[in-house]
Coordinates of C-alpha atoms in Angstrom, one line a residue:
X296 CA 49.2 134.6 85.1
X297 CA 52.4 133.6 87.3
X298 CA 51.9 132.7 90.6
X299 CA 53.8 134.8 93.0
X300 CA 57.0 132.4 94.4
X301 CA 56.7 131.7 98.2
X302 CA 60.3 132.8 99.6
X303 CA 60.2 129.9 102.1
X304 CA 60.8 127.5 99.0
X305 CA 64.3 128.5 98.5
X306 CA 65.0 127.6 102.2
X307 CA 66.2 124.0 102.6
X308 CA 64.0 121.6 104.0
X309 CA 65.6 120.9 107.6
X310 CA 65.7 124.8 107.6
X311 CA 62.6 125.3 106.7
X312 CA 61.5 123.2 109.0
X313 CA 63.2 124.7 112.0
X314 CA 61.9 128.2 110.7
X315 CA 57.9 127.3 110.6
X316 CA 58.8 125.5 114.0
X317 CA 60.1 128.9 115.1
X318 CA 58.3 131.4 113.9
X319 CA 54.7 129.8 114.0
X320 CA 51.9 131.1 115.8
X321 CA 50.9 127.6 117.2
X322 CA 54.6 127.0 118.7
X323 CA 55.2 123.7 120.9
X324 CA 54.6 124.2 124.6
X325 CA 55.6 121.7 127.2
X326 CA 54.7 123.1 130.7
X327 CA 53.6 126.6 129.3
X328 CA 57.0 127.0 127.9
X329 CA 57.7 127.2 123.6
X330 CA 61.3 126.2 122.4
X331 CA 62.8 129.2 122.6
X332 CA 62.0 129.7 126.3
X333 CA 63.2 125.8 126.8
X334 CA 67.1 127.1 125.2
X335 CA 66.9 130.4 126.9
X336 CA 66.0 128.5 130.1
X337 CA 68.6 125.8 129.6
X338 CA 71.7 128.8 128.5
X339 CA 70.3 130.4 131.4
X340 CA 70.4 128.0 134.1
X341 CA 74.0 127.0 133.4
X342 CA 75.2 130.5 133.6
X343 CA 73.4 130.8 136.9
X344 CA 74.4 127.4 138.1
X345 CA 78.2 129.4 137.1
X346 CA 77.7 132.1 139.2
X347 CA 76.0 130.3 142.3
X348 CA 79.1 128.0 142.7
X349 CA 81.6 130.9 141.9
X350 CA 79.8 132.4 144.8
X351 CA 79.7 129.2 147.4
X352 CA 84.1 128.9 146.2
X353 CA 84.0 132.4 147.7
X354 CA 82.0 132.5 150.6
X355 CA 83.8 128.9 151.6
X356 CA 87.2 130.6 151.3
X357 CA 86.5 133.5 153.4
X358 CA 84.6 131.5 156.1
X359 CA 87.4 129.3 156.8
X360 CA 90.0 132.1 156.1
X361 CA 88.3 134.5 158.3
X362 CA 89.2 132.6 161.8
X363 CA 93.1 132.5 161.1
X364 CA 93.5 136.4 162.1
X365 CA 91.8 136.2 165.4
X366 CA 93.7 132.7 166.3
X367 CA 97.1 134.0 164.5
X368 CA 96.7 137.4 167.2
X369 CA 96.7 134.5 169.9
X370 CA 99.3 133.0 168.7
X371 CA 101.7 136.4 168.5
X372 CA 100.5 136.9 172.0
X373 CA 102.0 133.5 173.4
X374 CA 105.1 133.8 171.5
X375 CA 105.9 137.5 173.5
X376 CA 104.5 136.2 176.5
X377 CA 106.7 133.2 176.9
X378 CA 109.6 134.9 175.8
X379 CA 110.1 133.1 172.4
X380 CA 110.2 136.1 170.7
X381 CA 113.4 137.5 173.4
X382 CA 115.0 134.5 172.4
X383 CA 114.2 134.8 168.7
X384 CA 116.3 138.2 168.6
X385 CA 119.5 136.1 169.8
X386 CA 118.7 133.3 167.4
X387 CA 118.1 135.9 164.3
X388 CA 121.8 136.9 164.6
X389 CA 123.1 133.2 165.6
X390 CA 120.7 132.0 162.3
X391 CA 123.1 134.9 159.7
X392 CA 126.2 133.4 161.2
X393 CA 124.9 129.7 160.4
X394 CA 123.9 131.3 156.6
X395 CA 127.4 133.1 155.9
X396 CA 129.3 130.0 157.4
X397 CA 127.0 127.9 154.6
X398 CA 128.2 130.6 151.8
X399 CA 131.6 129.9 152.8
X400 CA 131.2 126.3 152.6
X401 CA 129.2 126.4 148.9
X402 CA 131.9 128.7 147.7
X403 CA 134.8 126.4 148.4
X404 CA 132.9 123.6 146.5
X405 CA 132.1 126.0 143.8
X406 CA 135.8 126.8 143.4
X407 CA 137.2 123.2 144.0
X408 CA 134.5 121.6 141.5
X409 CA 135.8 124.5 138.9
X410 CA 139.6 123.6 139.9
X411 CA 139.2 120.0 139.4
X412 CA 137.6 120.4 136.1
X413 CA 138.9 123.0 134.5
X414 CA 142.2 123.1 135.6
X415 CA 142.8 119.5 135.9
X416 CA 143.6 119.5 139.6
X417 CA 143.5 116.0 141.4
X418 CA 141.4 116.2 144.8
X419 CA 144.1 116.6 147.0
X420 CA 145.8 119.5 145.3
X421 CA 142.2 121.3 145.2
X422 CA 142.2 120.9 149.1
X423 CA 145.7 121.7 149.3
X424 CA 144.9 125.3 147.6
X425 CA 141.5 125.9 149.6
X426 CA 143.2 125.2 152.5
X427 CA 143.4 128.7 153.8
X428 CA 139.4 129.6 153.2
X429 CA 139.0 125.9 154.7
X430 CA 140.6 127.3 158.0
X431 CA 139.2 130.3 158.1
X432 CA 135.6 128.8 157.6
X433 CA 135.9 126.8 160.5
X434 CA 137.4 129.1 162.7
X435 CA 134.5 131.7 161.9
X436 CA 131.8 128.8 162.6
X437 CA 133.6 128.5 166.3
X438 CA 133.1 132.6 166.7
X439 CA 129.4 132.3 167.8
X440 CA 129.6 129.2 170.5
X441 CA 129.5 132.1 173.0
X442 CA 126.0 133.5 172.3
X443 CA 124.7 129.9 171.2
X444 CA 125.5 128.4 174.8
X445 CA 123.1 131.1 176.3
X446 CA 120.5 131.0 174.0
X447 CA 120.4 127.2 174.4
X448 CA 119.5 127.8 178.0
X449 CA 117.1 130.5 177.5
X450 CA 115.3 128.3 174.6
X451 CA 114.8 125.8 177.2
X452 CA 113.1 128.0 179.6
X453 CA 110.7 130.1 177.1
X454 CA 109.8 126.6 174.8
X455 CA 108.6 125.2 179.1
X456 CA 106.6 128.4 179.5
X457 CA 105.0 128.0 176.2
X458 CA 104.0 124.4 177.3
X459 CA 102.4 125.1 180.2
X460 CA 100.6 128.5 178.6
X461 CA 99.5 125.6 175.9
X462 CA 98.6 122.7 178.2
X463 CA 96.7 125.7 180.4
X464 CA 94.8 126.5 177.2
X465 CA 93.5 123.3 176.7
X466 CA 92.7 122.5 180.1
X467 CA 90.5 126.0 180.0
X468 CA 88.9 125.1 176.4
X469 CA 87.4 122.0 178.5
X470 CA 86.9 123.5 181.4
X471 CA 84.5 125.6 179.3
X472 CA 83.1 123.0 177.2
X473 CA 82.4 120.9 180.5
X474 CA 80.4 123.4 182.2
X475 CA 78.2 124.1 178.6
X476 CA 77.2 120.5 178.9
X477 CA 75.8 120.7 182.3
X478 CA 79.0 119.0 183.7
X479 CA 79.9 120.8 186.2
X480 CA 81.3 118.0 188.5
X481 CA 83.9 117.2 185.6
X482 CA 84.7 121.0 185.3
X483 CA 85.5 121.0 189.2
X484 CA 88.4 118.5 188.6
X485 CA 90.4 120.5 185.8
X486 CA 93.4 121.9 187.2
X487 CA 94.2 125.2 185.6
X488 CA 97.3 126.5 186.8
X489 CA 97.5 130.3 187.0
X490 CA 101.1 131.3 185.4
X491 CA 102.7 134.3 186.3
X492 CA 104.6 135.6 183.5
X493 CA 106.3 138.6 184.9
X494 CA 108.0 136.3 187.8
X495 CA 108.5 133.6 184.4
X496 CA 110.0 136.2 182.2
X497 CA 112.4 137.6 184.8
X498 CA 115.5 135.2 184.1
X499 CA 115.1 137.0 180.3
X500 CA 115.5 140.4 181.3
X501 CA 118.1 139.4 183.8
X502 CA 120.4 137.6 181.2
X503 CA 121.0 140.7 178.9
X504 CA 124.1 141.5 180.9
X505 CA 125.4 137.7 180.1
X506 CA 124.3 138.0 176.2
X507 CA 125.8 141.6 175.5
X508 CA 129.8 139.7 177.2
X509 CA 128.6 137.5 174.3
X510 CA 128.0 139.4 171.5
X511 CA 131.0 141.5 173.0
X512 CA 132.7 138.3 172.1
X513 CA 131.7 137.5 168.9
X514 CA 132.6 140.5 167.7
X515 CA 135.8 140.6 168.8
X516 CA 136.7 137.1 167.5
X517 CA 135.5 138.3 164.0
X518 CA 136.9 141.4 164.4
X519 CA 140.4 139.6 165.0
X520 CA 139.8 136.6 162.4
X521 CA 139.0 139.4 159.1
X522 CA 142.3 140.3 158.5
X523 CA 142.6 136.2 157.7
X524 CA 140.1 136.3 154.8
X525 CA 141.8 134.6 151.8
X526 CA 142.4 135.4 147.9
X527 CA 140.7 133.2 145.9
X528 CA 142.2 130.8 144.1
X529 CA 140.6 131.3 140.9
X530 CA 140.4 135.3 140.4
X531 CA 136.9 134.6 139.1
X532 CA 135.8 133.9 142.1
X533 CA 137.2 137.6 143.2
X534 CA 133.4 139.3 143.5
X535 CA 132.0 136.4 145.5
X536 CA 135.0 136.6 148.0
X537 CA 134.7 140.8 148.2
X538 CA 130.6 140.3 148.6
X539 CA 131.0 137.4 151.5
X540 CA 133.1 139.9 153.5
X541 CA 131.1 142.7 153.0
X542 CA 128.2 140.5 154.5
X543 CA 130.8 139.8 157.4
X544 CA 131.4 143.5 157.8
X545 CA 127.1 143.8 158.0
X546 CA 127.3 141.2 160.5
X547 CA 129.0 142.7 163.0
X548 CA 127.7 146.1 162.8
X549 CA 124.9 144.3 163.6
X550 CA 125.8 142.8 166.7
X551 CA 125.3 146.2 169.2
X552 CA 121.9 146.7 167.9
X553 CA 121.2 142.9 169.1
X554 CA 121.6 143.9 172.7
X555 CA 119.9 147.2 172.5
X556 CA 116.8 145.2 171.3
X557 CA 116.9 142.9 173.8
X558 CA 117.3 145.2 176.6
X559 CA 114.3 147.2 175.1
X560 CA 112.3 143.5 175.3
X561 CA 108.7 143.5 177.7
X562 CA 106.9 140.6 177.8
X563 CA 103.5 142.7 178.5
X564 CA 103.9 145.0 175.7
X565 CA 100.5 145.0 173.8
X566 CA 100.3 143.7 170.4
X567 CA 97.4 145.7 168.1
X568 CA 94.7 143.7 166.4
X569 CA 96.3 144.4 163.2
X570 CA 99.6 143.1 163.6
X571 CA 98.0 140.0 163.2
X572 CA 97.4 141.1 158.8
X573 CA 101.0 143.2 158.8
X574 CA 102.6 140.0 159.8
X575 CA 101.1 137.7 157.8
X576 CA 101.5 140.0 154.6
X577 CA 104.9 141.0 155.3
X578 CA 106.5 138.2 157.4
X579 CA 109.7 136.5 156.2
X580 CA 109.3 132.9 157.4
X581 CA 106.6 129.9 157.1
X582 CA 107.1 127.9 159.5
X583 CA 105.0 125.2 160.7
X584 CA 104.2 122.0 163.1
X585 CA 107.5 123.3 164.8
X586 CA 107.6 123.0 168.5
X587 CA 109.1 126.0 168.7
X588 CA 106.8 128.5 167.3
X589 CA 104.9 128.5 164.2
X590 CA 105.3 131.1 161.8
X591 CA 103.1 132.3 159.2
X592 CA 104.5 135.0 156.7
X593 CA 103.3 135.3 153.2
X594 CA 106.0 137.4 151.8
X595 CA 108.5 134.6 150.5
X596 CA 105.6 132.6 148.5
X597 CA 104.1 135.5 147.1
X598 CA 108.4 136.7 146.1
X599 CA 108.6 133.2 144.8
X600 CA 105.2 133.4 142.7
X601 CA 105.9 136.1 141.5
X602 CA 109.5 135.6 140.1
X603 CA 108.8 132.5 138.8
X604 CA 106.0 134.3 136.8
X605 CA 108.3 136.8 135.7
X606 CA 111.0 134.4 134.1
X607 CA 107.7 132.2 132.4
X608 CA 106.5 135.6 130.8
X609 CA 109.9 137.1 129.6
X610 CA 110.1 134.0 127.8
X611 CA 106.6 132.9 126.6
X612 CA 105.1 136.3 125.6
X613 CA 107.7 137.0 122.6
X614 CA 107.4 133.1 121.3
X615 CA 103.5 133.1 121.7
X616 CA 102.6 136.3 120.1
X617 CA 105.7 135.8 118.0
X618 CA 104.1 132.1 116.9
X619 CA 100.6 134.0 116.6
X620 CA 102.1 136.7 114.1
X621 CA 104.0 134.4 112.2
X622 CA 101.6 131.1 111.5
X623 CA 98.7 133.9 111.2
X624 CA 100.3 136.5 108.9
X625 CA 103.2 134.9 107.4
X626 CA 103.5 131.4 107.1
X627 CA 101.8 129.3 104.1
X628 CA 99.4 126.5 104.6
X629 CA 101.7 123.9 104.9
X630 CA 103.7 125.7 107.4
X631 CA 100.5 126.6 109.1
X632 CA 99.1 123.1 109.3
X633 CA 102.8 121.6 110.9
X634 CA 103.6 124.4 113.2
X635 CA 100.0 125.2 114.5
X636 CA 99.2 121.8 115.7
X637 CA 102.5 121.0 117.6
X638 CA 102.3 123.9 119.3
X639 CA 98.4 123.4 120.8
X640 CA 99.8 120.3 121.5
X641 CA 102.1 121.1 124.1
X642 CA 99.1 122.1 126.3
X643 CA 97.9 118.2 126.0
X644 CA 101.3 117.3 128.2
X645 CA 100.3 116.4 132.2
X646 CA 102.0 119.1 134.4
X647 CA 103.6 116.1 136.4
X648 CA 105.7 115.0 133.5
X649 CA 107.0 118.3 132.7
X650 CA 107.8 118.9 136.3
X651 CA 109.7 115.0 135.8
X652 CA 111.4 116.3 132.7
X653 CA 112.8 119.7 134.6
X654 CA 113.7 117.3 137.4
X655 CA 115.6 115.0 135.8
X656 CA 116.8 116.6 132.5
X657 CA 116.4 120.3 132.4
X658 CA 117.4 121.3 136.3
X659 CA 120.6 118.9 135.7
X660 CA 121.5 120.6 132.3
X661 CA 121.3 124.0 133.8
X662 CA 123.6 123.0 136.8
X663 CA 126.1 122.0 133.9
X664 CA 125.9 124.5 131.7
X665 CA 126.7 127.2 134.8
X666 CA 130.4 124.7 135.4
X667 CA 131.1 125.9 131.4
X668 CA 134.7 127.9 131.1
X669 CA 132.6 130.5 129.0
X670 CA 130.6 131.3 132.1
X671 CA 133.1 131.9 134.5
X672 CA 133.1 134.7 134.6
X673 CA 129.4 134.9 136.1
X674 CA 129.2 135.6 139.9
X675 CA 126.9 133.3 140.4
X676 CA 128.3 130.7 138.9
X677 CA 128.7 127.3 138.7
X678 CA 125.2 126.4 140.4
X679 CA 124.5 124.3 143.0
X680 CA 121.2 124.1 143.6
X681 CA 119.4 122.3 140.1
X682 CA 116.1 123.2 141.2
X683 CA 115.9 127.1 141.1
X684 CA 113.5 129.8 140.0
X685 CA 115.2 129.5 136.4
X686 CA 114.4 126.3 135.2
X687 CA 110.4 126.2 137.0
X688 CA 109.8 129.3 134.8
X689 CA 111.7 127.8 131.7
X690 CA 108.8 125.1 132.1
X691 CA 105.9 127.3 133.2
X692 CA 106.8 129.5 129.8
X693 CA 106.4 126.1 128.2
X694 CA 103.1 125.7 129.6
X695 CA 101.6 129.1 128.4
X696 CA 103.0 129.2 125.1
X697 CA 99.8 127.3 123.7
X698 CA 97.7 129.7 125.5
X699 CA 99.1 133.2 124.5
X700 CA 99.2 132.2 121.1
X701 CA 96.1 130.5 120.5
X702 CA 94.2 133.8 121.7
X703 CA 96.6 136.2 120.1
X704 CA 95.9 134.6 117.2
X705 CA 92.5 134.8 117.2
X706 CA 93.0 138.2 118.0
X707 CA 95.0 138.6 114.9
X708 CA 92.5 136.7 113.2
X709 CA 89.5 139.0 114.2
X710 CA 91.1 142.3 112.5
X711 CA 89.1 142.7 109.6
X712 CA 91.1 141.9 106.3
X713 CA 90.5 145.3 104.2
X714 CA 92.9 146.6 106.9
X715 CA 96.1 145.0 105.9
X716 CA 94.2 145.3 101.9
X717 CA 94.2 149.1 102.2
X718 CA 98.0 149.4 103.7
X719 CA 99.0 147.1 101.0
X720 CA 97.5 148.8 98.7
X721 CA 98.8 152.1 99.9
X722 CA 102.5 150.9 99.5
X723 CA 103.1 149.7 102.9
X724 CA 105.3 146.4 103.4
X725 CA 103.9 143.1 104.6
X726 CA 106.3 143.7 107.8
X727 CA 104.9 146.7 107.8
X728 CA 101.0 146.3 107.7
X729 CA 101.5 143.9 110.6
X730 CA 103.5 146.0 113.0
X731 CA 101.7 149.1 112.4
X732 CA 98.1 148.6 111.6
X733 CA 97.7 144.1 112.4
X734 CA 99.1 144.6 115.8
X735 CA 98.1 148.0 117.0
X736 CA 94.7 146.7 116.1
X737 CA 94.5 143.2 117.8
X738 CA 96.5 144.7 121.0
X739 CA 93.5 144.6 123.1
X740 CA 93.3 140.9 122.7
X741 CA 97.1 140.1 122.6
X742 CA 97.0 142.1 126.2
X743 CA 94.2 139.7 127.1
X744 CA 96.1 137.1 126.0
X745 CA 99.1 137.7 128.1
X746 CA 97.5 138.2 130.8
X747 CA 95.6 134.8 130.8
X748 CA 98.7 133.4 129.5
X749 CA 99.9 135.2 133.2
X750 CA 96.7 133.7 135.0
X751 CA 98.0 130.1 133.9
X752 CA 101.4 130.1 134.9
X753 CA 100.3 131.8 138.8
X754 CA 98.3 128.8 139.3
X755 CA 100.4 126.3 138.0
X756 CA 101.2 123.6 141.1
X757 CA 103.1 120.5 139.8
X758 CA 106.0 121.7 137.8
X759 CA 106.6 124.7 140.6
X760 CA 106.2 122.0 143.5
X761 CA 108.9 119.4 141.9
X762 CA 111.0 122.0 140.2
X763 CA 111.1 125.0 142.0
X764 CA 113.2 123.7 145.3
X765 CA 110.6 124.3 147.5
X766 CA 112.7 126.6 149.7
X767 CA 110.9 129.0 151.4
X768 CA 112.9 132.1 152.0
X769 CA 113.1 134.7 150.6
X770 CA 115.8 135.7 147.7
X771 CA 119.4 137.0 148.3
X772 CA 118.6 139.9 146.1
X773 CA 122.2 141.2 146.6
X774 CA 123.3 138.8 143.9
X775 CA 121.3 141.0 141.1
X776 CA 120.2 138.7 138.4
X777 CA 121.7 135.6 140.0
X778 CA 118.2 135.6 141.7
X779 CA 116.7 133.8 139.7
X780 CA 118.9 131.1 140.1
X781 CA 118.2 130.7 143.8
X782 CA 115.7 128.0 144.9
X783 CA 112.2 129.6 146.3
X784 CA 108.5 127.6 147.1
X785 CA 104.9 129.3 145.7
X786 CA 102.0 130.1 147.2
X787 CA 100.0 127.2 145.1
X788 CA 102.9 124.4 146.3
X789 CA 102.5 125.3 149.7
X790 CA 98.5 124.8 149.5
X791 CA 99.1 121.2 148.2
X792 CA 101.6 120.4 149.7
X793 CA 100.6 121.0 153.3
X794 CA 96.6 121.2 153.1
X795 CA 96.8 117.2 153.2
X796 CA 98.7 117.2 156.7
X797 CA 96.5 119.8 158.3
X798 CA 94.3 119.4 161.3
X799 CA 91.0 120.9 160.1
X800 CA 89.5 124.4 162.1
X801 CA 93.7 124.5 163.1
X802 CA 95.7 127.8 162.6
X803 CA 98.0 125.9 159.7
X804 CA 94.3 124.6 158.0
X805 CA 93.2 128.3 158.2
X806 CA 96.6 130.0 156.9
X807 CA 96.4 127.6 153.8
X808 CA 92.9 129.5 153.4
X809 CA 94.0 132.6 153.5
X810 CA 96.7 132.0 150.9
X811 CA 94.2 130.8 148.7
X812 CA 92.5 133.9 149.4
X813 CA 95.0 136.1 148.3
X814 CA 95.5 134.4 145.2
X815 CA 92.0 134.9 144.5
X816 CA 92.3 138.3 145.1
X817 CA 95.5 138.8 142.5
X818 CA 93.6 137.0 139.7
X819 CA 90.6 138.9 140.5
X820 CA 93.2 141.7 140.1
X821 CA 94.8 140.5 136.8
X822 CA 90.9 140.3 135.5
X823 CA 90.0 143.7 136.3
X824 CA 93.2 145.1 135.0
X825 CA 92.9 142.8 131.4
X826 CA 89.1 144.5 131.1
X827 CA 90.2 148.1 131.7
X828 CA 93.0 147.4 129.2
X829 CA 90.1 145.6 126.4
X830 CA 87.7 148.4 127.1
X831 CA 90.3 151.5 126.6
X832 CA 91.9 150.2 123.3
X833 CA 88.2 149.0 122.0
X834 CA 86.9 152.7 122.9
X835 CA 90.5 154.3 121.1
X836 CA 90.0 151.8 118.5

């Protein structure tokens, strides 16, 4: 009679081994705890440790980020009060003027650089045929010395009463923390000086009068000096000539609103609680340890973030999933084994030495390029600015490749093979199978991808911080595509490059926060958005 086999013997020894260690009744304990409880414990425990510090990142943000409102509200409060913001109106205008005289100037370089090297033109005979736009360039920079000598004066006065409101700050900060420490005596010999704003602010209102002759001025002087505008030398240069006067047409239909809004100007009028947010989500300028005023506007780093994203995505998305499809689908092993691991390895390269290379080789080769006769005809072009929102998303592209296409392939991979065996097999072409039943199927993970791939490049620092020009204003969108050749600065630059400098608990150290906050919140955004996407192809699927 044969013995009945025991299953277990077909099981290798180490297995086996494991499996009676497993599964038997007597299991080892340590502290009242088997194995299995031990890993489950251990797995556990890290995901919890996970969560616990994702949780202290957050509450840490918003604690420090939280105190920049109240103090920013402060802050909006002095600059009305001391009439920075009354001089501010007069500066906006005299700041255009400054930019449009600055066009001028990088469009007669533009046109002599393309003169001398195209057409051969020594130096001299360059300036010789520029002449004209040379003369008119300085005589429209001499148009605003009216409204600049008055503003100079009034500058004076409001950047004083901003002094003493500050120093009288201070003074009451101690006074306070004086008499909390029982020192009363000490507190008795601050001086705080009671400023009266509405007798301060009088010379402001006074002055409108004095501005309005001004702007009167500056209007006529422009007024009288269009009719100068030169032809361009080169014809190409024809659309940048036509849009630089219609900017100077702008201008001065700008000027009677200028006096309007300063006559309107109170110093007492209230600012809501909430202005504080609207201007930091939707203000135009960063400006900071400026003894003028500091500024705090999110709106060109989030422009330049985003851009910059943009121009990485339109590039990398079609070469990663592009690679995936191809080294997955099409290529054969030895294609597979050269292309695969050369492309993985361009996630191995430090950030720094990419943002070297764009420095150094690509920014420079992009600047040349643009001089090419077979580009003249570009508005935009020749470049002069190397460092631009082009070539830091040329890089950051670079940088997501490996990611996009390591996870769309392994979406590829995942799609079971008797899908592609049954569309073969029902007459379908290879190119066929993989655009209409390989892709279709993986999508939810190629979206996932993309959006990682997206997640990267938005939180990329070095190459944006050496390559992106680190200008923070916000585009000339007038130019149409020639945008993205403009220099701009990110929100993730700004954070390392200032956070270093910053006096902690100040309104700078607490803005930086609040930027950080926000780009939580977009890739907390981007997450949510890449799990709806997952979850509605898997249930359609």
């Amino acid at each position: 009679m044969t013995s009945q086999s025991d299953p277990s013997t077909n099981v290798p020894p180490s297995k086996r081994d494991l499996t009676k260690i497993l599964t038997s009744k007597s299991r080892l304990k340590i502290l009242g705890m088997d194995l299995q409880g031990w890993i489950k414990a251990f797995f556990g425990g890290n995901a919890a440790l996970a969560v616990i510090i994702l949780v202290l990142i957050c509450v840490f943000l918003f604690k420090e980020g939280a105190g920049f409102f109240p103090q920013h509200l402060q802050n909006l409060r002095i600059y009305r009060e001391a009439g920075l913001e009354f001089v501010d109106i007069m500066n906006e205008r005299i700041d255009e003027h400054s930019a449009m005289g600055r066009l001028l100037t990088e469009t007669r370089l533009q046109e002599m650089q393309i003169l001398e090297t195209r057409d051969g033109m020594t130096r001299e005979d360059a300036n010789a045929a520029l002449a004209p736009l040379t003369k008119f360039t300085n005589d429209f920079r001499s148009t605003i010395r009216p409204l600049r000598t008055i503003q100079t004066d009034l500058a004076e006065k409001a950047s004083d009463l901003k002094s003493r409101e500050n120093i009288n700050k201070s003074r009451k900060e101690q006074y306070a923390l004086y008499m909390r420490s029982g020192l009363e005596k000490e507190a008795e010999e601050i001086q705080i000086e009671t400023i009266d704003f509405a007798a301060a602010t009088a010379v402001f209102g006074e002055s409108v009068p004095a501005i309005t002759t001004a702007l009167n001025e500056v209007d006529a002087e422009i007024t009288e000096l269009l009719p100068q505008f030169p032809e361009p030398v080169d014809p190409n240069f024809a659309p940048k000539y036509a849009r630089i006067k219609k900017i100077i047409n702008n201008y001065v239909r700008l000027l009677p609103q200028t006096s309007l809004a300063l006559a309107e100007w109170r110093y007492d009028k209230p600012i809501p609680a909430w202005v504080s947010v609207t201007s930091f989500l939707t203000g135009k300028r960063w400006v900071t340890n400026s003894f003028w005023h500091e500024f705090y506007g999110i709106l060109p780093l989030l422009t330049g973030s985003i851009m910059i994203s943009i121009v990485a995505l339109i590039v990398s998305v079609p070469f990663g999933v592009g690679a995936a499809i191809f080294v997955n689908q099409m290529a054969g092993q030895r294609e597979r084994d050269f292309v695969k691991p050369f492309i993985e390895f361009i996630e191995a390269i430090p950030s720094v030495v990419l943002g070297f290379f764009g420095v150094i080789v690509l920014g420079e080769a992009i600047r040349q390029i643009s001089g090419w006769d077979i580009f003249a005809w570009v508005p935009f072009f020749p470049l002069s600015d190397r460092l631009n929102i082009f070539a830091a998303g040329l890089l950051l592209a670079l940088m997501a490749v490996p990611t996009i296409f390591t996870l769309a392939e392994d979406a590829i991979n995942n799609v079971p093979r008797y899908f592609s065996e049954a569309s073969l097999a029902l007459g379908a072409t290879k190119l066929q199978t993989i655009m209409r039943i390989i892709v279709p199927t993986a999508l939810s993970g190629i979206i996932a991808a993309v959006l990682l791939g997206f997640g990267r490049v938005i939180g990329e620092t070095m190459v944006v911080l050496l390559v992106a020009g680190n200008r923070i204003k916000l585009p000339d969108f007038t130019q149409g595509i020639g945008i993205f050749f403009q220099p701009t600065h990110t929100m993730t630059a700004i954070i390392a490059q200032e956070m270093g400098e910053v006096v902690g608990g100040s309104l700078h150290y607490r803005a930086l926060f609040v930027v950080g906050i926000v780009l939580f919140l977009i890739s907390l955004f981007v997450n949510f958005f890449a799990q709806k996407i997952v979850t509605k192809y898997r249930i359609e699927a």
